[in-house]
Amino acid sequence: MRILAIDTSCDDTSAAIVENGRQILSSVVLSQTETHRLYGGVVPELASRLHTEAICGAVERALTEANTGRSSIDAVAVTCAPGLIGALLVGLGFAKAMAFGLNIPLIPVHHVRAHIAANYLAYPDLEPPFVCLAASGGTTAFIFAKDYTAYRFLGGTRDDAAGEAFDKTARVLGLSYPGGVQIDALAQSGNPSAFRLPHPELADNPLDCSFSGLKTFVVNLVHHAEQTGTPVCRQDLCASFCSTVADMLVPRLIEAARMCKVKTVSAAGGVAANTFLRKRLETACTAAGLRLCLPPLSLCGDNAAMVGAQGYFEVLASNTAGTDCNAYATMEI
Ligand code: KG4
């Protein structure tokens, strides 16, 4: 089954052609970063307008690069939630028109399900059950993938997402948006033990975590240093920050695997591209005797190929929709 997939959930206009949920025939990601960088973060209305300008070209390119005519497309998959509502509606409206015009199924896809499905593209033999750390700009959650379309939320952040903490920390350090990649780069030459940063334990659910305290601590630390004229080594602070995020996420993912009695764990989302996190996951999983699946960096951030992968399994589960399908800013997995 050949699926045309579309993702416009945030600030990338993406289109892809994916075969049988496992093989990428083309993947086009048109980034809006240069525009949003001027404002230090994503401006939702601008994102919607830029998606509207880019969507036709992105889909045409995806079809051309996959050497696929419209008549060879079997279904259209599209991110319908969660995300920026105006941005989502651009992709959804386009997908509805394509599916209606070609008389093929429309498959609404949950964005976090899609991030998890990036692992099916990277590991063609991977099958549920497994647990996944989904960590991006809007999500930080430990998810039990019981089956291709059945999930259990095990725990996650009670406030900010890890990616948001990365972006806010980057901003206070004078790094441009999106900050995660730049913090990662600076951290490579820093000392991860230089700063002791908070990583709270929360009562009730051992898999719940919190990033707002860490974010505020770093913001206050930098402001205080500025006011007192104390120099802050950005490399050391970035390394300490990355190390603290890994301290918060890695043991929880290992615990999630133990709780769900699975031998495979994975990570997904933009933050899963973080070098510290990836290394720490590798070390911890080896020690715990777990198989670790980590998508390549190109499949960690937003892309439509992952939507095409998940879309395939949604079709198999008969999860298709009509043209009355709507987009939602939030939605449980
Ligand atoms: O998955 P994604 O591209 O978009 C969302 O669905 O949110 O994730 C974007 C987030 C941003 O907060 C960005 O700063 C972060 O992922 N990110 C990283 C890295 N690359 C992207 N965070 C840490 N280290 C990285 N290498």
Short mmCIF file of C-alpha atoms and ligand atoms in Angstrom, two decimals:
data_model
loop_
_atom_site.label_atom_id
_atom_site.label_comp_id
_atom_site.label_asym_id
_atom_site.label_seq_id
_atom_site.Cartn_x
_atom_site.Cartn_y
_atom_site.Cartn_z
CA MET A 1 0.00 0.00 0.00
CA ARG A 2 1.41 3.37 -1.08
CA ILE A 3 0.50 6.28 1.19
CA LEU A 4 0.86 10.00 0.58
CA ALA A 5 1.53 11.51 4.01
CA ILE A 6 1.32 15.13 5.13
CA ASP A 7 2.42 16.85 8.34
CA THR A 8 1.86 20.56 9.06
CA SER A 9 1.51 20.33 12.83
CA CYS A 10 4.05 23.02 13.71
CA ASP A 11 6.72 24.80 11.66
CA ASP A 12 7.70 22.24 9.00
CA THR A 13 5.66 21.64 5.85
CA SER A 14 6.25 17.95 5.18
CA ALA A 15 5.06 15.47 2.58
CA ALA A 16 6.21 11.91 1.96
CA ILE A 17 5.40 8.74 0.09
CA VAL A 18 5.65 5.60 2.23
CA GLU A 19 5.21 2.00 1.12
CA ASN A 20 3.58 -0.53 3.46
CA GLY A 21 4.42 1.48 6.56
CA ARG A 22 8.09 0.58 6.44
CA GLN A 23 9.75 2.00 3.33
CA ILE A 24 10.28 5.69 2.56
CA LEU A 25 10.00 6.40 -1.18
CA SER A 26 10.37 10.15 -0.67
CA SER A 27 10.44 12.58 2.23
CA VAL A 28 10.21 16.34 1.83
CA VAL A 29 10.59 18.64 4.85
CA LEU A 30 10.34 22.37 4.15
CA SER A 31 11.46 24.20 7.27
CA GLN A 32 10.08 27.58 8.35
CA THR A 33 12.82 28.07 10.93
CA GLU A 34 14.38 31.13 9.28
CA THR A 35 11.10 33.06 9.60
CA HIS A 36 10.29 32.05 13.19
CA ARG A 37 13.89 32.64 14.32
CA LEU A 38 13.28 36.40 13.90
CA TYR A 39 10.69 36.19 16.70
CA GLY A 40 12.53 33.73 18.98
CA GLY A 41 9.86 31.04 18.59
CA VAL A 42 7.04 29.79 16.39
CA VAL A 43 4.41 32.42 15.51
CA PRO A 44 1.27 30.31 14.88
CA GLU A 45 -0.39 32.61 12.35
CA LEU A 46 2.81 32.88 10.32
CA ALA A 47 3.18 29.10 10.44
CA SER A 48 -0.32 28.64 8.96
CA ARG A 49 0.33 31.12 6.17
CA LEU A 50 3.67 29.57 5.27
CA HIS A 51 2.11 26.08 5.22
CA THR A 52 -0.55 27.37 2.84
CA GLU A 53 2.15 28.70 0.50
CA ALA A 54 4.31 25.57 0.69
CA ILE A 55 1.91 22.62 0.79
CA CYS A 56 1.25 22.21 -2.96
CA GLY A 57 4.95 22.32 -3.79
CA ALA A 58 5.85 19.91 -0.98
CA VAL A 59 3.32 17.32 -2.15
CA GLU A 60 4.33 17.70 -5.81
CA ARG A 61 7.97 17.21 -4.85
CA ALA A 62 7.18 14.14 -2.75
CA LEU A 63 5.31 12.56 -5.67
CA THR A 64 8.07 13.42 -8.17
CA GLU A 65 10.92 12.20 -5.97
CA ALA A 66 9.06 8.92 -5.38
CA ASN A 67 8.43 8.66 -9.13
CA THR A 68 4.77 8.17 -8.26
CA GLY A 69 1.71 9.43 -10.10
CA ARG A 70 -1.45 10.38 -8.23
CA SER A 71 -3.20 7.27 -9.53
CA SER A 72 -0.66 5.07 -7.71
CA ILE A 73 -1.55 6.53 -4.30
CA ASP A 74 -3.75 4.21 -2.21
CA ALA A 75 -4.52 6.52 0.73
CA VAL A 76 -3.73 9.95 2.19
CA ALA A 77 -2.50 10.13 5.79
CA VAL A 78 -2.35 13.44 7.64
CA THR A 79 -1.55 14.67 11.14
CA CYS A 80 -4.84 15.81 12.70
CA ALA A 81 -3.68 16.38 16.32
CA PRO A 82 -2.03 17.54 18.50
CA GLY A 83 -0.40 20.70 17.18
CA LEU A 84 -1.03 24.32 16.26
CA ILE A 85 -4.65 24.33 15.19
CA GLY A 86 -4.31 26.71 12.24
CA ALA A 87 -1.24 24.85 11.00
CA LEU A 88 -2.93 21.45 11.32
CA LEU A 89 -5.97 22.68 9.38
CA VAL A 90 -3.84 23.53 6.34
CA GLY A 91 -2.53 19.97 6.02
CA LEU A 92 -5.86 18.41 6.90
CA GLY A 93 -7.77 20.52 4.38
CA PHE A 94 -5.29 19.65 1.67
CA ALA A 95 -5.38 15.93 2.56
CA LYS A 96 -9.18 15.88 2.54
CA ALA A 97 -9.25 17.42 -0.93
CA MET A 98 -6.66 14.93 -2.24
CA ALA A 99 -8.50 11.93 -0.77
CA PHE A 100 -11.89 13.16 -2.00
CA GLY A 101 -10.57 14.00 -5.47
CA LEU A 102 -8.78 10.68 -5.89
CA ASN A 103 -11.57 8.73 -4.15
CA ILE A 104 -9.16 7.04 -1.74
CA PRO A 105 -9.23 6.72 2.07
CA LEU A 106 -8.31 9.63 4.34
CA ILE A 107 -6.33 8.59 7.42
CA PRO A 108 -6.14 11.02 10.36
CA VAL A 109 -2.97 10.38 12.37
CA HIS A 110 -2.08 11.37 15.94
CA HIS A 111 1.25 13.23 15.87
CA VAL A 112 2.78 11.37 18.82
CA ARG A 113 1.73 8.01 17.35
CA ALA A 114 3.55 9.12 14.21
CA HIS A 115 6.71 10.02 16.15
CA ILE A 116 6.66 6.53 17.69
CA ALA A 117 6.13 5.01 14.22
CA ALA A 118 9.38 6.63 13.01
CA ASN A 119 10.91 3.58 14.68
CA TYR A 120 9.09 1.25 12.24
CA LEU A 121 10.87 3.01 9.37
CA ALA A 122 14.27 2.80 11.05
CA TYR A 123 13.83 -0.79 12.28
CA PRO A 124 11.80 -2.79 9.74
CA ASP A 125 11.70 -5.80 12.10
CA LEU A 126 10.38 -3.81 15.08
CA GLU A 127 6.98 -4.92 16.32
CA PRO A 128 4.98 -3.93 19.42
CA PRO A 129 4.91 -4.37 22.35
CA PHE A 130 7.62 -1.91 23.40
CA VAL A 131 7.87 1.27 25.45
CA CYS A 132 8.79 4.62 23.96
CA LEU A 133 10.01 7.93 25.28
CA ALA A 134 8.27 10.53 23.11
CA ALA A 135 10.08 13.83 23.68
CA SER A 136 9.58 16.88 21.49
CA GLY A 137 8.73 20.56 21.70
CA GLY A 138 5.23 19.86 23.00
CA THR A 139 5.41 16.36 24.49
CA THR A 140 7.42 14.41 27.01
CA ALA A 141 5.76 11.10 27.72
CA PHE A 142 6.49 7.47 28.42
CA ILE A 143 4.17 5.42 26.25
CA PHE A 144 3.49 1.69 26.20
CA ALA A 145 2.91 0.71 22.54
CA LYS A 146 0.84 -2.42 23.18
CA ASP A 147 0.05 -2.79 19.51
CA TYR A 148 0.37 -0.67 16.35
CA THR A 149 -2.75 1.31 17.27
CA ALA A 150 -3.17 0.61 21.00
CA TYR A 151 -1.24 2.60 23.61
CA ARG A 152 -1.08 3.26 27.31
CA PHE A 153 0.19 6.56 28.70
CA LEU A 154 2.52 5.57 31.55
CA GLY A 155 3.62 8.99 32.73
CA GLY A 156 5.32 12.14 31.58
CA THR A 157 5.91 15.77 32.26
CA ARG A 158 3.50 17.56 34.53
CA ASP A 159 4.40 20.95 33.11
CA ASP A 160 6.80 21.89 30.30
CA ALA A 161 7.96 19.48 27.63
CA ALA A 162 11.68 18.70 27.54
CA GLY A 163 12.00 20.46 24.16
CA GLU A 164 10.46 23.60 25.59
CA ALA A 165 13.03 23.57 28.42
CA PHE A 166 15.78 23.23 25.79
CA ASP A 167 14.40 26.12 23.76
CA LYS A 168 13.91 28.45 26.76
CA THR A 169 17.38 27.64 28.11
CA ALA A 170 18.85 28.36 24.69
CA ARG A 171 17.05 31.68 24.54
CA VAL A 172 18.40 32.88 27.90
CA LEU A 173 21.89 31.88 26.74
CA GLY A 174 21.46 34.05 23.66
CA LEU A 175 21.21 31.12 21.24
CA SER A 176 18.75 31.41 18.39
CA TYR A 177 15.57 29.36 17.89
CA PRO A 178 15.29 26.37 17.85
CA GLY A 179 17.76 26.01 20.66
CA GLY A 180 17.95 22.26 21.26
CA VAL A 181 20.46 21.59 18.48
CA GLN A 182 22.68 24.49 19.55
CA ILE A 183 22.68 23.44 23.21
CA ASP A 184 23.61 19.96 22.03
CA ALA A 185 26.53 21.34 19.97
CA LEU A 186 27.91 23.54 22.79
CA ALA A 187 27.53 20.68 25.29
CA GLN A 188 30.04 18.59 23.34
CA SER A 189 32.95 20.65 24.69
CA GLY A 190 31.53 21.25 28.18
CA ASN A 191 31.83 19.58 31.57
CA PRO A 192 28.51 17.88 32.47
CA SER A 193 29.36 17.97 36.20
CA ALA A 194 30.13 21.71 36.31
CA PHE A 195 26.64 22.77 37.48
CA ARG A 196 24.33 20.94 39.85
CA LEU A 197 20.88 21.45 38.36
CA PRO A 198 17.59 20.32 39.94
CA HIS A 199 15.76 17.23 38.80
CA PRO A 200 12.84 16.69 41.12
CA GLU A 201 11.30 13.36 42.08
CA LEU A 202 7.51 13.57 42.09
CA ALA A 203 5.18 11.70 44.41
CA ASP A 204 2.49 9.33 43.08
CA ASN A 205 3.75 8.23 39.67
CA PRO A 206 7.48 7.37 39.42
CA LEU A 207 7.37 8.01 35.66
CA ASP A 208 6.06 11.56 35.99
CA CYS A 209 8.63 14.33 35.70
CA SER A 210 8.85 18.12 35.65
CA PHE A 211 10.96 20.48 33.53
CA SER A 212 9.67 23.87 34.60
CA GLY A 213 11.85 23.94 37.74
CA LEU A 214 14.95 23.09 35.72
CA LYS A 215 14.10 25.75 33.16
CA THR A 216 13.51 28.43 35.83
CA PHE A 217 16.67 27.46 37.70
CA VAL A 218 18.79 27.97 34.57
CA VAL A 219 17.06 31.25 33.70
CA ASN A 220 17.67 32.58 37.25
CA LEU A 221 21.26 31.32 37.24
CA VAL A 222 22.04 33.15 33.99
CA HIS A 223 20.25 36.36 35.02
CA HIS A 224 22.02 36.38 38.40
CA ALA A 225 25.39 35.90 36.67
CA GLU A 226 24.61 38.77 34.30
CA GLN A 227 23.62 41.07 37.19
CA THR A 228 26.73 40.27 39.22
CA GLY A 229 29.07 40.28 36.24
CA THR A 230 30.04 36.65 36.84
CA PRO A 231 31.02 34.84 33.65
CA VAL A 232 29.09 31.64 32.87
CA CYS A 233 30.76 28.99 30.75
CA ARG A 234 28.02 28.25 28.21
CA GLN A 235 29.59 24.95 27.20
CA ASP A 236 29.60 23.72 30.81
CA LEU A 237 26.05 24.90 31.43
CA CYS A 238 24.81 23.24 28.23
CA ALA A 239 26.59 19.99 29.09
CA SER A 240 25.17 20.06 32.64
CA PHE A 241 21.70 20.79 31.25
CA CYS A 242 21.84 17.89 28.76
CA SER A 243 23.17 15.59 31.45
CA THR A 244 20.34 16.58 33.83
CA VAL A 245 17.69 15.98 31.16
CA ALA A 246 19.19 12.53 30.54
CA ASP A 247 19.20 11.89 34.32
CA MET A 248 15.47 12.61 34.33
CA LEU A 249 14.48 10.61 31.28
CA VAL A 250 16.74 7.57 31.00
CA PRO A 251 16.03 5.81 34.34
CA ARG A 252 12.29 6.39 33.83
CA LEU A 253 12.35 4.70 30.43
CA ILE A 254 14.19 1.71 31.90
CA GLU A 255 11.61 1.61 34.71
CA ALA A 256 8.80 1.79 32.14
CA ALA A 257 10.21 -1.30 30.42
CA ARG A 258 10.34 -3.13 33.74
CA MET A 259 6.76 -2.14 34.60
CA CYS A 260 5.44 -3.26 31.20
CA LYS A 261 7.63 -6.38 31.14
CA VAL A 262 9.05 -5.64 27.68
CA LYS A 263 12.58 -6.12 26.40
CA THR A 264 12.52 -3.35 23.77
CA VAL A 265 12.59 0.39 24.35
CA SER A 266 12.68 3.26 21.88
CA ALA A 267 12.78 7.03 21.73
CA ALA A 268 11.10 9.49 19.39
CA GLY A 269 10.68 13.21 18.78
CA GLY A 270 13.08 16.10 18.32
CA VAL A 271 14.71 15.73 21.75
CA ALA A 272 15.56 12.10 20.90
CA ALA A 273 18.19 13.63 18.59
CA ASN A 274 20.15 14.83 21.64
CA THR A 275 23.65 13.38 21.72
CA PHE A 276 23.88 13.06 25.53
CA LEU A 277 20.49 11.41 25.74
CA ARG A 278 21.28 8.93 22.98
CA LYS A 279 24.60 7.93 24.57
CA ARG A 280 23.07 7.56 28.01
CA LEU A 281 20.20 5.50 26.61
CA GLU A 282 22.67 3.20 24.88
CA THR A 283 24.69 2.68 28.08
CA ALA A 284 21.62 2.14 30.28
CA CYS A 285 19.92 -0.26 27.86
CA THR A 286 23.08 -2.34 27.46
CA ALA A 287 23.36 -2.56 31.26
CA ALA A 288 19.68 -3.52 31.59
CA GLY A 289 19.78 -6.06 28.73
CA LEU A 290 17.21 -4.14 26.69
CA ARG A 291 17.05 -3.66 22.93
CA LEU A 292 17.18 0.06 22.13
CA CYS A 293 15.64 1.51 18.98
CA LEU A 294 16.70 5.07 18.16
CA PRO A 295 15.54 6.61 14.88
CA PRO A 296 18.18 8.46 12.85
CA LEU A 297 18.24 12.22 13.41
CA SER A 298 16.32 12.82 10.16
CA LEU A 299 13.35 10.88 11.61
CA CYS A 300 13.45 12.38 15.13
CA GLY A 301 12.18 15.85 14.22
CA ASP A 302 8.86 16.46 12.50
CA ASN A 303 8.49 14.74 9.12
CA ALA A 304 5.67 13.27 7.08
CA ALA A 305 7.32 9.88 6.53
CA MET A 306 6.52 8.91 10.12
CA VAL A 307 2.88 9.91 9.46
CA GLY A 308 2.88 7.60 6.44
CA ALA A 309 4.27 4.77 8.57
CA GLN A 310 1.61 5.14 11.25
CA GLY A 311 -1.05 5.79 8.61
CA TYR A 312 -0.47 2.31 7.19
CA PHE A 313 -1.21 0.66 10.53
CA GLU A 314 -4.24 2.91 11.07
CA VAL A 315 -5.69 1.76 7.72
CA LEU A 316 -5.13 -1.86 8.68
CA ALA A 317 -7.12 -1.10 11.85
CA SER A 318 -9.86 0.55 9.71
CA ASN A 319 -9.16 3.95 11.30
CA THR A 320 -10.11 6.07 8.31
CA ALA A 321 -12.24 9.22 8.28
CA GLY A 322 -14.66 11.19 6.15
CA THR A 323 -14.39 14.78 5.02
CA ASP A 324 -16.04 15.89 8.30
CA CYS A 325 -12.81 14.95 10.13
CA ASN A 326 -11.48 17.82 12.25
CA ALA A 327 -8.12 18.96 13.65
CA TYR A 328 -7.48 19.30 17.39
CA ALA A 329 -4.80 21.23 19.29
CA THR A 330 -4.72 18.55 21.97
CA MET A 331 -5.71 14.90 21.93
CA GLU A 332 -4.86 11.89 24.08
CA ILE A 333 -2.84 9.25 22.35
O1 KG4 B 1 9.67 16.70 17.21
P1 KG4 B 1 9.99 18.11 16.96
O2 KG4 B 1 10.79 18.45 15.73
O3 KG4 B 1 8.69 19.00 16.89
C1 KG4 B 1 7.62 18.79 17.73
O4 KG4 B 1 6.76 17.92 17.40
O5 KG4 B 1 7.60 19.47 18.79
O6 KG4 B 1 10.76 18.64 18.25
C2 KG4 B 1 11.25 19.93 18.34
C3 KG4 B 1 12.01 20.08 19.66
C4 KG4 B 1 12.51 21.49 19.88
O7 KG4 B 1 12.19 21.88 21.19
C5 KG4 B 1 14.01 21.37 19.67
O8 KG4 B 1 14.76 22.32 20.40
C6 KG4 B 1 14.27 19.96 20.16
O9 KG4 B 1 13.17 19.22 19.68
N1 KG4 B 1 15.53 19.40 19.63
C7 KG4 B 1 16.56 19.02 20.41
C8 KG4 B 1 17.59 18.60 19.53
N2 KG4 B 1 17.12 18.72 18.26
C9 KG4 B 1 15.85 19.21 18.34
N3 KG4 B 1 16.70 19.03 21.74
C10 KG4 B 1 17.88 18.59 22.22
N4 KG4 B 1 18.91 18.17 21.46
C11 KG4 B 1 18.81 18.14 20.12
N5 KG4 B 1 19.82 17.72 19.37
#
